Short mmCIF file of N, CA and C in Angstrom, two decimals:
data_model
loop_
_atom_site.label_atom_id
_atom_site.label_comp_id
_atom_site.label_asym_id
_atom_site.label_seq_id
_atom_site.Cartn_x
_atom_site.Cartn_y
_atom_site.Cartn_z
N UNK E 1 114.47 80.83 88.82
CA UNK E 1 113.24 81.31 89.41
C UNK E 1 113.59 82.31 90.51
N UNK E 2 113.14 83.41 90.78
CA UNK E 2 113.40 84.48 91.47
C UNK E 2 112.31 85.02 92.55
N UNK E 3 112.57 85.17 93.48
CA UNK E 3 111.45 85.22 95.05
C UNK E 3 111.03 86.55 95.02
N UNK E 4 109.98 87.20 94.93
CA UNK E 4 109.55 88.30 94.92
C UNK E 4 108.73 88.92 96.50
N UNK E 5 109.19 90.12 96.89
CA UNK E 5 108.58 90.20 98.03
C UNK E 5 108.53 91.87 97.89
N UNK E 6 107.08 92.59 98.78
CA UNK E 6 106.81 94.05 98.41
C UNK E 6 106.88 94.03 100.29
N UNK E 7 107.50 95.17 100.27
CA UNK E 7 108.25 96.27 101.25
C UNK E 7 106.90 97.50 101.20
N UNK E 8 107.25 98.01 101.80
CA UNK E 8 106.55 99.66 101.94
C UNK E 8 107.37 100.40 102.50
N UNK E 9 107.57 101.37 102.24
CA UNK E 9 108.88 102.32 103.04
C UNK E 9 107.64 103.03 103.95
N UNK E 10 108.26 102.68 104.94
CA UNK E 10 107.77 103.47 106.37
C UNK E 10 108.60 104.76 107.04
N UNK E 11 107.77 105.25 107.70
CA UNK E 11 108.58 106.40 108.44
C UNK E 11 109.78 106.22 109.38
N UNK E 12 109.86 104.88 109.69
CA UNK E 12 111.40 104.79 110.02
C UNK E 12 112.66 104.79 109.40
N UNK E 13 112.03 104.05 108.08
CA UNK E 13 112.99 104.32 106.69
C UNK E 13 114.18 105.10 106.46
N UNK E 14 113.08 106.50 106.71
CA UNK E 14 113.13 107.40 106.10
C UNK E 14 114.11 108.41 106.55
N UNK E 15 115.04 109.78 106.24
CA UNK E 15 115.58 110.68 106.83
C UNK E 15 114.44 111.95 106.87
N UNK E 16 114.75 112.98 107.64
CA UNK E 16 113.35 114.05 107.80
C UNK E 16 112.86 114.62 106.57
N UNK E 17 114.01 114.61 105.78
CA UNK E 17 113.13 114.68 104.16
C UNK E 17 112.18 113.86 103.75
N UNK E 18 112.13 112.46 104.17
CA UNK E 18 110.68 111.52 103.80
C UNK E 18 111.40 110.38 102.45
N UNK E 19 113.13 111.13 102.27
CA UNK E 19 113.48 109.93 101.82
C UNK E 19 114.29 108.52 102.36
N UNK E 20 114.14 107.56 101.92
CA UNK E 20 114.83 106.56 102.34
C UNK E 20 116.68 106.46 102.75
N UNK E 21 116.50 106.37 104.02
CA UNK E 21 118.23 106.99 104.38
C UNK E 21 118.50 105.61 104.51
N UNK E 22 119.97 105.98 103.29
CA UNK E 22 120.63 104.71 102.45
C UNK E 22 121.04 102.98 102.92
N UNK E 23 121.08 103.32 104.72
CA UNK E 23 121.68 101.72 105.92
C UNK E 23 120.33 101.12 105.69
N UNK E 24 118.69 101.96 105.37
CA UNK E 24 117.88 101.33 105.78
C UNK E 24 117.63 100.34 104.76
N UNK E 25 118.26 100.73 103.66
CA UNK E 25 117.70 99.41 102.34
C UNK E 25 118.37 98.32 102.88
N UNK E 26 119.94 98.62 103.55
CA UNK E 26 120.67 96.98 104.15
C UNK E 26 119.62 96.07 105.04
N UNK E 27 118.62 96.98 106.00
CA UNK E 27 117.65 96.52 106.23
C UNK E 27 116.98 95.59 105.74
N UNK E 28 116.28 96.65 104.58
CA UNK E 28 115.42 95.73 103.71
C UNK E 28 115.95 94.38 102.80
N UNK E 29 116.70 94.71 102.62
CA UNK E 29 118.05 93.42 101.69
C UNK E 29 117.71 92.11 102.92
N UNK E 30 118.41 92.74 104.11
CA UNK E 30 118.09 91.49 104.84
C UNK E 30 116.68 91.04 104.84
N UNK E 31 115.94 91.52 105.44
CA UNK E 31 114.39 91.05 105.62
C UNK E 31 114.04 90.32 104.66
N UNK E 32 114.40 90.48 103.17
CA UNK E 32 114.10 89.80 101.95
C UNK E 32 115.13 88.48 102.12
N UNK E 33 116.37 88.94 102.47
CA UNK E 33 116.90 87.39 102.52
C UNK E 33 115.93 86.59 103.31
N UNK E 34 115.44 87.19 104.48
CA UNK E 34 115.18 85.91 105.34
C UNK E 34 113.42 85.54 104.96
N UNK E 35 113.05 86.59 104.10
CA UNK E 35 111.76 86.05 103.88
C UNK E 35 111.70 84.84 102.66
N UNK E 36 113.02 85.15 102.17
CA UNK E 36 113.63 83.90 100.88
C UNK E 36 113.73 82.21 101.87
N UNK E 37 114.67 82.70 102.97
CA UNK E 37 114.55 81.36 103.41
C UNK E 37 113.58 80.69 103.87
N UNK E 38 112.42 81.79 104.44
CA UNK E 38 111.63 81.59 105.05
C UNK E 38 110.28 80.30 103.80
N UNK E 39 110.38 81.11 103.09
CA UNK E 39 109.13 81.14 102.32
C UNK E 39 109.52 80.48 101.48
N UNK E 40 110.47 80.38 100.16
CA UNK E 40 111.01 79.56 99.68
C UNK E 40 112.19 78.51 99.73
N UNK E 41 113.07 78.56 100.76
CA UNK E 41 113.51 77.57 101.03
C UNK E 41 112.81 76.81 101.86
N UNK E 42 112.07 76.99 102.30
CA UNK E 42 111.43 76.36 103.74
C UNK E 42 112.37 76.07 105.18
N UNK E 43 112.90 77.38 105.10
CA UNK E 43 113.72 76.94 106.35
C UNK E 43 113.78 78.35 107.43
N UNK E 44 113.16 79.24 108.09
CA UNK E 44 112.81 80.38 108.52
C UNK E 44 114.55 80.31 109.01
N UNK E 45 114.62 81.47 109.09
CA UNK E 45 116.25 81.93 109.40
C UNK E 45 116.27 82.05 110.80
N UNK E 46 115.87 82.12 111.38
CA UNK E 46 115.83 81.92 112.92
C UNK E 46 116.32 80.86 113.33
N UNK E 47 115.71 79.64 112.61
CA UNK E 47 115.63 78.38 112.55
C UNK E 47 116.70 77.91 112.51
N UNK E 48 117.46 78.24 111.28
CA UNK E 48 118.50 77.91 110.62
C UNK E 48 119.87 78.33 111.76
N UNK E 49 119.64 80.03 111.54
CA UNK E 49 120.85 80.23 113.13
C UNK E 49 121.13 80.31 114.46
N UNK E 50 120.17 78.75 114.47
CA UNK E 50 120.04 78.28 116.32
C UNK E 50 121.18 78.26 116.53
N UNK E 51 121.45 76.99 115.29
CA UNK E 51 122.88 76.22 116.37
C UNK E 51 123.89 76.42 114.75
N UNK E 52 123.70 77.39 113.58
CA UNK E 52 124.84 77.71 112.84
C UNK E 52 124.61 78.65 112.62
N UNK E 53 124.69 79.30 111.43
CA UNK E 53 125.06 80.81 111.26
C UNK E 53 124.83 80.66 109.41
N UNK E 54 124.86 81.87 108.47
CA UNK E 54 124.52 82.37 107.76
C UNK E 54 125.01 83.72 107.39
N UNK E 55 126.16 84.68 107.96
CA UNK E 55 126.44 85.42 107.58
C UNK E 55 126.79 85.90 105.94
N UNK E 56 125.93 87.45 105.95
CA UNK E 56 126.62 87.80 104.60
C UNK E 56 128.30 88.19 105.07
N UNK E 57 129.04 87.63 104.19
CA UNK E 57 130.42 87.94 103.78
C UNK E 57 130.51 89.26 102.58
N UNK E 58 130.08 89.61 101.76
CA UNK E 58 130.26 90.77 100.95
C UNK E 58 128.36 90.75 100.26
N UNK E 59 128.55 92.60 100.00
CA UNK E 59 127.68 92.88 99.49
C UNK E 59 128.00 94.05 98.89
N UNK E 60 127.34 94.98 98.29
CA UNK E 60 127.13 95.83 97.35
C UNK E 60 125.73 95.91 96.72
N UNK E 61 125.97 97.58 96.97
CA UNK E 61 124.71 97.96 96.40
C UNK E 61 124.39 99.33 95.37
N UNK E 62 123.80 99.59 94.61
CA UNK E 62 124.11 101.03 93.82
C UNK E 62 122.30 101.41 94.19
N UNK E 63 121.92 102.67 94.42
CA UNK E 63 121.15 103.10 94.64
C UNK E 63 120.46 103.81 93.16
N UNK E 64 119.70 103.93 92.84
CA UNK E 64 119.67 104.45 91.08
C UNK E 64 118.21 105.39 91.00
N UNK E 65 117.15 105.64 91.92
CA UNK E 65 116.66 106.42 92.50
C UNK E 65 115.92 106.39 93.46
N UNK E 66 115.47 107.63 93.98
CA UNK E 66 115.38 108.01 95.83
C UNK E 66 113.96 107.08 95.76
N UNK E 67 113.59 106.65 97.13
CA UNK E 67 112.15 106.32 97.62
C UNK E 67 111.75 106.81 98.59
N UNK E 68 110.39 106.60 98.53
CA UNK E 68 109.60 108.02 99.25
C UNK E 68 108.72 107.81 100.57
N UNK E 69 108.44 108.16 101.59
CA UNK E 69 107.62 107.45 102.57
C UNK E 69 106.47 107.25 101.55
N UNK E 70 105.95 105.89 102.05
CA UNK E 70 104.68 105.90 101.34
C UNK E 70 104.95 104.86 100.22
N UNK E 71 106.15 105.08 99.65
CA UNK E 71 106.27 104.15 98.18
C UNK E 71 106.66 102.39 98.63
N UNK E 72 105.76 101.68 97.82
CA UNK E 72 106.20 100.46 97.92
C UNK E 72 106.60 99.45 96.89
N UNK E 73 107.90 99.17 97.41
CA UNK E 73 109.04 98.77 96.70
C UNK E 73 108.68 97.22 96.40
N UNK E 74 108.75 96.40 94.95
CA UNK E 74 108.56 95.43 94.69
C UNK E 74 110.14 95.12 94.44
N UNK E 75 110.92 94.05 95.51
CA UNK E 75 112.12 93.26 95.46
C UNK E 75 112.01 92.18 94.38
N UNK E 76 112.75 91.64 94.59
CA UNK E 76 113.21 90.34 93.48
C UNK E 76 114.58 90.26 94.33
N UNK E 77 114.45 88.81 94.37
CA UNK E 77 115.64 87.95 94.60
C UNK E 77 115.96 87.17 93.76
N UNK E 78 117.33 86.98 93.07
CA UNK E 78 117.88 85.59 92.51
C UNK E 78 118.89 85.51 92.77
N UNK E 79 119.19 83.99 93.32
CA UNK E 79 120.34 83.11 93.57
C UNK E 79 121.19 83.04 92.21
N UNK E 80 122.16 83.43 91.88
CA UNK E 80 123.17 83.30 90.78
C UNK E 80 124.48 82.32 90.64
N UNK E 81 124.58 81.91 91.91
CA UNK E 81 125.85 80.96 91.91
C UNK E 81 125.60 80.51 93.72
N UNK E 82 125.95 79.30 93.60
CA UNK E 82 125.58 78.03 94.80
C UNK E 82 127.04 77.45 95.17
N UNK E 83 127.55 77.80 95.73
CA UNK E 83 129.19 76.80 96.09
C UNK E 83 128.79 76.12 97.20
N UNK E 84 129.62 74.93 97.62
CA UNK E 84 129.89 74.38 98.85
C UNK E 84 128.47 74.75 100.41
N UNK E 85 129.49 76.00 100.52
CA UNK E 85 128.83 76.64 101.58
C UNK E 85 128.37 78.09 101.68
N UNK E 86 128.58 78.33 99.84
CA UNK E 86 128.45 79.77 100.17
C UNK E 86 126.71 80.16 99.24
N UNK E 87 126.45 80.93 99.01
CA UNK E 87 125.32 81.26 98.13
C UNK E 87 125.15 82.72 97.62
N UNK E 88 125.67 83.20 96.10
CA UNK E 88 125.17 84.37 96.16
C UNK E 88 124.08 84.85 95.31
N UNK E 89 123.74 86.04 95.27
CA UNK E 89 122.53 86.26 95.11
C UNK E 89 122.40 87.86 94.41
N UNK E 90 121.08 88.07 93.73
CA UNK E 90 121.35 89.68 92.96
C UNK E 90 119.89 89.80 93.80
N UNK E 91 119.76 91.45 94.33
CA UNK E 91 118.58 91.73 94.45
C UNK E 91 118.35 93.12 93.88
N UNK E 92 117.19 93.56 93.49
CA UNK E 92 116.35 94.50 92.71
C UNK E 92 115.23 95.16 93.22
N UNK E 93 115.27 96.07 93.49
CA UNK E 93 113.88 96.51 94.05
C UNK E 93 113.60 97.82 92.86
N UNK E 94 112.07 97.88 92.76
CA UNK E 94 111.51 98.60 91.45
C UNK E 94 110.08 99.48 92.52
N UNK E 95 109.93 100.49 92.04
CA UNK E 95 108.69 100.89 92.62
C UNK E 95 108.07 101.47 91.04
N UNK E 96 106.81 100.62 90.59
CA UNK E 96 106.30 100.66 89.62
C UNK E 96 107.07 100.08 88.50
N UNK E 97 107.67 101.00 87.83
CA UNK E 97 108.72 100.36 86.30
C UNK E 97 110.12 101.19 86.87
N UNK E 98 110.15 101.73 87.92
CA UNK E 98 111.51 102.34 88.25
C UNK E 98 112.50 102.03 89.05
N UNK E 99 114.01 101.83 88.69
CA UNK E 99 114.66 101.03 89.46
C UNK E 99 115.41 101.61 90.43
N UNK E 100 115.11 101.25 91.68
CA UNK E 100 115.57 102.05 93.00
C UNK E 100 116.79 101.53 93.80
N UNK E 101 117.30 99.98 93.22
CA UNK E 101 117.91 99.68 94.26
C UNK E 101 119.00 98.29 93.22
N UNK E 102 119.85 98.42 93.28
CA UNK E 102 120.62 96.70 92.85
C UNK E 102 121.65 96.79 93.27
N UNK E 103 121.41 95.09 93.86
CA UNK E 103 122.26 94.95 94.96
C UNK E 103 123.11 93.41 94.62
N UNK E 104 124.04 92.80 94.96
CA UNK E 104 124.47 91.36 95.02
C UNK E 104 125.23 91.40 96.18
N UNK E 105 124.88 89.90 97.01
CA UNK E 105 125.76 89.50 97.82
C UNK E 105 125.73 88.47 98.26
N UNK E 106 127.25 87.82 99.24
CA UNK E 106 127.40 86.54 98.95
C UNK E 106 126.75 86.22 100.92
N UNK E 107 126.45 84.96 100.77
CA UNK E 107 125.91 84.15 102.17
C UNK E 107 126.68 83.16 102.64
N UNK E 108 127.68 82.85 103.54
CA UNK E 108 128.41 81.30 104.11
C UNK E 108 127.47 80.53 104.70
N UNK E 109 127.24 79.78 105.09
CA UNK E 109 126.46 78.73 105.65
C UNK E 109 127.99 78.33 106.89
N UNK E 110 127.71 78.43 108.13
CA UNK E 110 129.09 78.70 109.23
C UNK E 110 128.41 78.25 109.90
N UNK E 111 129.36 77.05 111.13
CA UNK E 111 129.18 76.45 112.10
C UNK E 111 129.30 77.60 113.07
N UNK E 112 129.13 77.37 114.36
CA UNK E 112 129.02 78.25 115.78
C UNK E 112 129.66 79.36 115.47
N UNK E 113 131.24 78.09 115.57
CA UNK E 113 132.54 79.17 115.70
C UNK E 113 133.27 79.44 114.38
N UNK E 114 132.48 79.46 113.26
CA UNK E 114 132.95 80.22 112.60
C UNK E 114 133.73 79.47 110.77
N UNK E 115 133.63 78.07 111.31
CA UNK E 115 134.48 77.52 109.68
C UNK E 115 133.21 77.48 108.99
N UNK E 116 133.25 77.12 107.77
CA UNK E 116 131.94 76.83 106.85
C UNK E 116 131.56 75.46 107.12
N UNK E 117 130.75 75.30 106.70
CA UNK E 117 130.27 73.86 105.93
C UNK E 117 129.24 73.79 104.98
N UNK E 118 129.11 73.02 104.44
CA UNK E 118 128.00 72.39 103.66
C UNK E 118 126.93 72.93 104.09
N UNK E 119 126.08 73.57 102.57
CA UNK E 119 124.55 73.46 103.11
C UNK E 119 123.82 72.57 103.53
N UNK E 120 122.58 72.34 104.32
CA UNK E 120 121.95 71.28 104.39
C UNK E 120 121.33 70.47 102.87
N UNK E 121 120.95 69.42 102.58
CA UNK E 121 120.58 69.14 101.11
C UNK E 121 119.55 69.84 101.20
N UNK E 122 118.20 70.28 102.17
CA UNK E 122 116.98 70.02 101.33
C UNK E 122 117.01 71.89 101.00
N UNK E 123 118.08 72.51 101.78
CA UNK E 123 118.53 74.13 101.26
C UNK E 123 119.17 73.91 100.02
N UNK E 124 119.70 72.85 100.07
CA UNK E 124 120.77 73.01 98.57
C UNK E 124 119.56 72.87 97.35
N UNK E 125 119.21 71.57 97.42
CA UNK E 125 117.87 71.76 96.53
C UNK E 125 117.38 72.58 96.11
N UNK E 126 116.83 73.11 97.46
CA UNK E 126 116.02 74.59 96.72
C UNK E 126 116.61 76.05 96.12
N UNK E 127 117.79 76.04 96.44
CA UNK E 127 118.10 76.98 96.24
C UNK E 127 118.87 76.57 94.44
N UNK E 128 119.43 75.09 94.31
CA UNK E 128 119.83 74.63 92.63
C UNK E 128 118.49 74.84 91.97
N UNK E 129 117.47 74.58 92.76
CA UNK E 129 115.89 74.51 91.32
C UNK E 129 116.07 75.66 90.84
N UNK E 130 116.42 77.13 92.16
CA UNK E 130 116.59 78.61 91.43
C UNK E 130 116.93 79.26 90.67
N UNK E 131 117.88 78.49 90.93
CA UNK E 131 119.51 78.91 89.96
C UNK E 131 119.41 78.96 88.20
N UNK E 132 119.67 80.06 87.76
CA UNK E 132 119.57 80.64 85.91
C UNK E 132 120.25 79.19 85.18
N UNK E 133 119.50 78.62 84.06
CA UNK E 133 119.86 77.39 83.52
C UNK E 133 121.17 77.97 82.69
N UNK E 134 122.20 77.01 82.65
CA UNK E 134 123.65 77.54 82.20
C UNK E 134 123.76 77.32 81.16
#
């Protein structure tokens, strides 16, 4: 099952051409992670990195065409693989039937200072119901 969330590219986005200058999708990537935890895990990311952490460890992204002030981008998130402490994930953003953006990257679940641990269960849960049947 895959978390869907719509963006609008705004004028901050954007470079003075009115297209989307390329750091700002890392932006948007994040905002969608945390509207994932937010909304479907039930755990707002704020929340989560009081007292641990959540860093992405790797990502990647291929850009496949430009977006425009004004255009609004329909994301997709899916969780693809769940380890221990890590979680990764593919994201997609489409404006109409056109694909603007695919991305994957991985998440640790990290104490203060820095080792991993275990997700919490009721994150692990939600994030196994997600996960593509094998």
């Amino acid at each position: 099952m895959a978390f869907d969330v719509q963006i609008p590219v705004r004028f901050k986005h954007c470079d003075p051409a009115g297209i989307v200058f390329f750091p700002r999708y890392f932006e948007m990537i994040n905002d969608v992670v945390e509207d994932w935890f937010a909304q479907s895990l039930g755990t707002p990311f704020d929340v989560l990195v009081k007292e641990n952490g959540a860093p992405t460890v790797e990502i990647s992204a291929g850009f496949t065409a430009p977006s425009l002030h004004g255009d609004v981008l329909d994301f997709r998130l899916a969780p693809v693989r769940l380890g221990r402490s890590s979680v990764s994930y593919e994201i997609t953003a489409h404006c109409g039937d056109e694909l603007r953006l695919r991305c994957s990257g991985t998440l640790v679940y990290i104490q203060r200072m820095g080792k991993s641990q275990p997700w919490p269960d009721s994150i692990r849960e939600r994030i196994e119901a997600q996960l593509p049947s094998s």
